[in-house]
Coordinates of C-alpha atoms in Angstrom, one line a residue:
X906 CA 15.3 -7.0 -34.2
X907 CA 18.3 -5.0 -35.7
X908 CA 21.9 -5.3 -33.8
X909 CA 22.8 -2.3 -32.0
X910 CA 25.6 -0.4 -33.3
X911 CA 25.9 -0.8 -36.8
X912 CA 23.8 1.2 -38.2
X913 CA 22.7 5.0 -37.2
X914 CA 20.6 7.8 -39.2
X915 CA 20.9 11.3 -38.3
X916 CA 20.2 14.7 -39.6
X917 CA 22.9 17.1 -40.8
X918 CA 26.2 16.4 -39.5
X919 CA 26.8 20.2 -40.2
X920 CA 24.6 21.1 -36.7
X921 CA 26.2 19.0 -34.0
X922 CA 27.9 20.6 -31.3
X923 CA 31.2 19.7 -29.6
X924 CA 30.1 17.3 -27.1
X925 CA 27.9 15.9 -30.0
X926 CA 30.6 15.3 -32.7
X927 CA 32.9 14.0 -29.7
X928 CA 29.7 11.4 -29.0
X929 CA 29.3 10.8 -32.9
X930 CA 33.9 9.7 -32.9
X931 CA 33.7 7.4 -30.2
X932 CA 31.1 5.6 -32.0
X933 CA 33.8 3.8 -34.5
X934 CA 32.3 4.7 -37.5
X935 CA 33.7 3.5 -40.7
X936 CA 31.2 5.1 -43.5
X937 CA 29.3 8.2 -43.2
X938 CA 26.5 8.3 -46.6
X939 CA 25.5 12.0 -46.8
X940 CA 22.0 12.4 -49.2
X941 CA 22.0 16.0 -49.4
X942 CA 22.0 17.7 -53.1
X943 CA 25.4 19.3 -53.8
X944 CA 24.0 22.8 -53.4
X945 CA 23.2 21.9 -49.6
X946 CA 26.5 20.1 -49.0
X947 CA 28.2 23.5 -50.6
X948 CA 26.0 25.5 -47.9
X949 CA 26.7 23.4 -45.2
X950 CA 29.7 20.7 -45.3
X951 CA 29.7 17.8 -43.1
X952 CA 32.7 17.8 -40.6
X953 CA 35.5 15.8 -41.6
X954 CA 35.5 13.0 -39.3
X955 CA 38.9 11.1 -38.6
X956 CA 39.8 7.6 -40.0
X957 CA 36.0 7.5 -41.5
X958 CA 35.3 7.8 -45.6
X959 CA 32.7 10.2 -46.3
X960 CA 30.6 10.0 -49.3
X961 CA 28.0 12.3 -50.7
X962 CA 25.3 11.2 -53.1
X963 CA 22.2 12.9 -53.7
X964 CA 19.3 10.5 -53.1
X965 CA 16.7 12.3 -53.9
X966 CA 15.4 13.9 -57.8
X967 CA 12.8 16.2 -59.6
X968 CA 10.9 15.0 -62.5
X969 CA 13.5 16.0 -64.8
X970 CA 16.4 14.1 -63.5
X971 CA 18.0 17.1 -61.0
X972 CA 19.0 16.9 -57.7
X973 CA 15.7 17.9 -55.6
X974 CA 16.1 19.7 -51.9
X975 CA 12.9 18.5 -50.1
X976 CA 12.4 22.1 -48.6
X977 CA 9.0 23.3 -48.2
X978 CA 10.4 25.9 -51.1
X979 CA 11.7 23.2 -53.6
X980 CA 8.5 20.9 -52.8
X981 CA 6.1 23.5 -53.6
X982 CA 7.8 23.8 -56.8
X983 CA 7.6 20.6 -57.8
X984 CA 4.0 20.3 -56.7
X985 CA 2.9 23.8 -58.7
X986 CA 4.7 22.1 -61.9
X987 CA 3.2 19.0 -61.6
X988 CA 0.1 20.5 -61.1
X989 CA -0.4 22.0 -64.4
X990 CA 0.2 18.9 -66.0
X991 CA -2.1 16.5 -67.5
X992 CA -0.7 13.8 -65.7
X993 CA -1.7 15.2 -62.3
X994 CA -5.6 16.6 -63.6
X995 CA -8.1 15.4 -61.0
X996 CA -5.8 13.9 -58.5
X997 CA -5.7 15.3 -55.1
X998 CA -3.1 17.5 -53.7
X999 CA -2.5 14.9 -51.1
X1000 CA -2.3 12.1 -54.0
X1001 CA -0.2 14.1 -55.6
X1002 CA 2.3 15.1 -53.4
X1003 CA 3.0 11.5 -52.3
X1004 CA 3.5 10.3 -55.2
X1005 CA 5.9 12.9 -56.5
X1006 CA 7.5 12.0 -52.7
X1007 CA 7.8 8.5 -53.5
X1008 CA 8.8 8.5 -56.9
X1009 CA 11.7 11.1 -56.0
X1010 CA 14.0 8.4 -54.5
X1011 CA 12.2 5.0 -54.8
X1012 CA 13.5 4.1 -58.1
X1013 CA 16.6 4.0 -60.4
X1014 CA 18.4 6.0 -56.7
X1015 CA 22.4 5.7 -56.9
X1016 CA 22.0 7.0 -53.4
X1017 CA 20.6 3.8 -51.9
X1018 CA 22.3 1.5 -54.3
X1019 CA 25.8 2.0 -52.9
X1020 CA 24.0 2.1 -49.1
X1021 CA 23.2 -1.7 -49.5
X1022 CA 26.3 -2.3 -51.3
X1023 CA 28.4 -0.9 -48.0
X1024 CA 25.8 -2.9 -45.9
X1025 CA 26.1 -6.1 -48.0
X1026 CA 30.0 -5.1 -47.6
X1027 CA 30.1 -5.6 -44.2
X1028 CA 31.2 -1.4 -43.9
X1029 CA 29.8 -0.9 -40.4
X1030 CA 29.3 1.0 -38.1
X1031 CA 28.0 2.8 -40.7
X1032 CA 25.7 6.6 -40.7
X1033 CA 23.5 8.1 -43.3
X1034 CA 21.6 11.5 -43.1
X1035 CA 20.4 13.8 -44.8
X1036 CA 19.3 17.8 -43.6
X1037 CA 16.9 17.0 -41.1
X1038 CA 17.3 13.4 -41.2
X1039 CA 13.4 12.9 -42.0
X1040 CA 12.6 12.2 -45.5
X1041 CA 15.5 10.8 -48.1
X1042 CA 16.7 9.3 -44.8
X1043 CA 13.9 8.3 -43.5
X1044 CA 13.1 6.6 -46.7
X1045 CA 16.5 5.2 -46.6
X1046 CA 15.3 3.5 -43.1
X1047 CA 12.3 2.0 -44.8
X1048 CA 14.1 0.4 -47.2
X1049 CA 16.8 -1.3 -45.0
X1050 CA 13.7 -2.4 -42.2
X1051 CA 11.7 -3.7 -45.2
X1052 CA 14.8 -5.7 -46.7
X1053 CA 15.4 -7.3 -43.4
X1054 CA 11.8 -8.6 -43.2
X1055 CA 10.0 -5.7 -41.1
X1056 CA 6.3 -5.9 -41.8
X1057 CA 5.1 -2.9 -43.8
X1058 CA 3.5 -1.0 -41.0
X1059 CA 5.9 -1.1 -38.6
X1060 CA 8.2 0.2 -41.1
X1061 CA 5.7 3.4 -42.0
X1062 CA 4.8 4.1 -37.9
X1063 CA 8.4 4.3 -37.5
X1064 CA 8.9 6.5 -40.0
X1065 CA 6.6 9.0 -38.8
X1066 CA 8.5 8.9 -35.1
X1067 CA 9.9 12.4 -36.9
X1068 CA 7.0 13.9 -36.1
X1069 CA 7.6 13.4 -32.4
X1070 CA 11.1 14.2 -32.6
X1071 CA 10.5 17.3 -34.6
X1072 CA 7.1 18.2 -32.9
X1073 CA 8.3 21.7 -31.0
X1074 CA 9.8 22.7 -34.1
X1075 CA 7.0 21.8 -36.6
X1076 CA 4.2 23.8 -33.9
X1077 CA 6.5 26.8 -33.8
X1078 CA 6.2 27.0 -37.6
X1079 CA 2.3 26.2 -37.7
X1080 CA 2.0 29.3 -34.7
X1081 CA 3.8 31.2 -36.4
X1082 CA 2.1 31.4 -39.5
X1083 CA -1.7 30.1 -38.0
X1084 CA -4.1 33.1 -40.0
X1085 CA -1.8 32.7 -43.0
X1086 CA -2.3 28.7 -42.9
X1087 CA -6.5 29.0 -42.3
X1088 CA -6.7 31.0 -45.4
X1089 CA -4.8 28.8 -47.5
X1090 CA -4.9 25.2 -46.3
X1091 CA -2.6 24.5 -48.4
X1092 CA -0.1 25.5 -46.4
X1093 CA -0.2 24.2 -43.7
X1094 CA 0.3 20.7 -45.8
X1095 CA 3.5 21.9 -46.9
X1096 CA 4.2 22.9 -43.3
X1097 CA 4.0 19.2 -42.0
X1098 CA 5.9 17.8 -44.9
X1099 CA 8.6 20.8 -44.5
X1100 CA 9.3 20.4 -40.8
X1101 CA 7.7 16.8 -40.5
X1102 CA 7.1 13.9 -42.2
X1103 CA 3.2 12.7 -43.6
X1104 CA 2.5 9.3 -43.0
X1105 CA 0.5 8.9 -46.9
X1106 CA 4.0 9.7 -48.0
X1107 CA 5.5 6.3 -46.5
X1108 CA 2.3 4.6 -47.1
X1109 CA 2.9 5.8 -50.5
X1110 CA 6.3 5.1 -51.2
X1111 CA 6.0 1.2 -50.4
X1112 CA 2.8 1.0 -53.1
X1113 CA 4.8 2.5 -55.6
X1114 CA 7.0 0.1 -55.3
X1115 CA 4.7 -2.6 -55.3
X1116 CA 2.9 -1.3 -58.1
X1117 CA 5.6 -1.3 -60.3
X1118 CA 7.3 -4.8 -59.9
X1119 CA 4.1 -6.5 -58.6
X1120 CA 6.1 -7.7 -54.8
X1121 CA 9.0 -6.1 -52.2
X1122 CA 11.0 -9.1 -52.9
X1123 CA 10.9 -8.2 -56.8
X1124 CA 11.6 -4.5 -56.3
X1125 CA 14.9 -5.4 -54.3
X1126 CA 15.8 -7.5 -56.8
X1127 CA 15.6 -5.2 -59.8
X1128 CA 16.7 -2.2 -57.9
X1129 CA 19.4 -3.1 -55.8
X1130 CA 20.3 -6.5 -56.7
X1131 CA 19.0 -8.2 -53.9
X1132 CA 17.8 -11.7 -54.5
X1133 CA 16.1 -14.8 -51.6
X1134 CA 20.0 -15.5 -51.0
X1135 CA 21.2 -11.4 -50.3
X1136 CA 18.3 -10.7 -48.1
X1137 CA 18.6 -13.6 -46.2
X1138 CA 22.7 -13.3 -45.5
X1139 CA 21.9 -9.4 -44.8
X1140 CA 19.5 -10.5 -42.3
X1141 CA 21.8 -12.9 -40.7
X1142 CA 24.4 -9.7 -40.3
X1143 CA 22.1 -7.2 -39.0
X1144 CA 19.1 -9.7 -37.4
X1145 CA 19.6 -11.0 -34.1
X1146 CA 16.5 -12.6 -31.5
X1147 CA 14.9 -9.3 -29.0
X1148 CA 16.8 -9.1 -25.7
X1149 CA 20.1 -10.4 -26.8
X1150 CA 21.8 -7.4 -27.9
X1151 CA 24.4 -6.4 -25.4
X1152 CA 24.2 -3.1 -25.9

């Protein structure tokens, strides 16, 4: 199991209250990773945070190379471009979707580059969010379990632990909107991947992967530079036998 206390995910910084950001100090951070687009960091800065560095680097991108916010706004625009193309013709909306999702941040993503390299540093305690702390984040969570080892579908059903964090927040937007959402099912698709996450997404992100360089150990070696000898000496950093931590 992962060591306690190196590594934490969170949503935005930007909503913790007093007694939280007085929690997040005493926690001796030394690197805080934020993956928001530099639109949302402009709308909503992280709070500085004494003696840590603080980094911003968006993790996640549309088909043509921008900065993509995974709102339920800039999704659907990604999805209603895609979906006139020829590329997409015949393939689900769920297909789709995910696959746009996946190919967003799985590849070519500076974002997730320099997080291994501060991991492979030794820069811990270290934090990376994102907005909600759900998708480029949670992604970002997939990738470190899967390079220390984590078999895949451990990795996807705790990426979907969102939706139980998130659940009150995800029904208030379904009640809200419930005739709306039976008209156009559609919707209510976007709803989940808005406010939660979609387990097909996760599911999807690691066959993309796979698809392209054929294994996980190949697709951490390409991307991110990770070869037998890196994964192994980051699992003997962050890796230690269940029950021992002392924390």
């Amino acid at each position: 199991v992962m060591r306690r206390g190196l590594v934490y995910r969170s949503g935005g910084l930007y909503q913790l209250n007093e007694d939280e950001l007085n929690r997040l100090n005493k926690l001796g951070l030394r690197y805080v990773l934020d993956l928001r687009s530099k639109k949302e960091v402009r709308r909503h800065p992280d709070p500085m945070l004494a003696g840590v560095e603080q980094q911003n680097i968006s993790a996640a991108k549309d088909p043509q190379g921008g900065e993509l916010s995974l709102t339920a706004f800039g999704l659907a625009k990604v999805l209603l471009r895609a979906r006139r193309s020829r590329e997409y013709k015949g393939v689900s909306l769920m297909d789709t979707m995910a696959t746009l999702y996946a190919t967003s941040m799985a590849f070519d993503n500076p974002a997730y580059r320099e997080l291994f390299r501060r991991l492979e540093a030794g820069d811990v305690p270290l934090l990376f969010h994102c907005s909600q702390g759900k998708d480029r984040t949670g992604v970002a969570a997939m990738l470190v379990l899967l390079a220390l080892g984590y078999d895949e579908e451990t990795v996807v059903d705790g990426y979907v632990l969102s939706n139980q964090y998130r659940e009150e927040r995800l029904s208030a937007l379904i009640d809200g909107h419930r005739h709306l959402m039976s008209r156009i099912p559609a919707l209510r698709f976007l709803a989940q991947a808005a406010e939660g996450v979609i387990r097909e997404f996760g599911e999807m992100t690691i066959e993309v992967m796979k698809q392209r360089y054929g294994s996980m150990d190949a697709y951490f070696q390409a991307e991110y530079g990770l070869d037998e000898s890196h994964l192994r000496a980051l699992r003997e950093r962050y890796l230690e036998p269940a029950g021992t931590s002392r924390q």
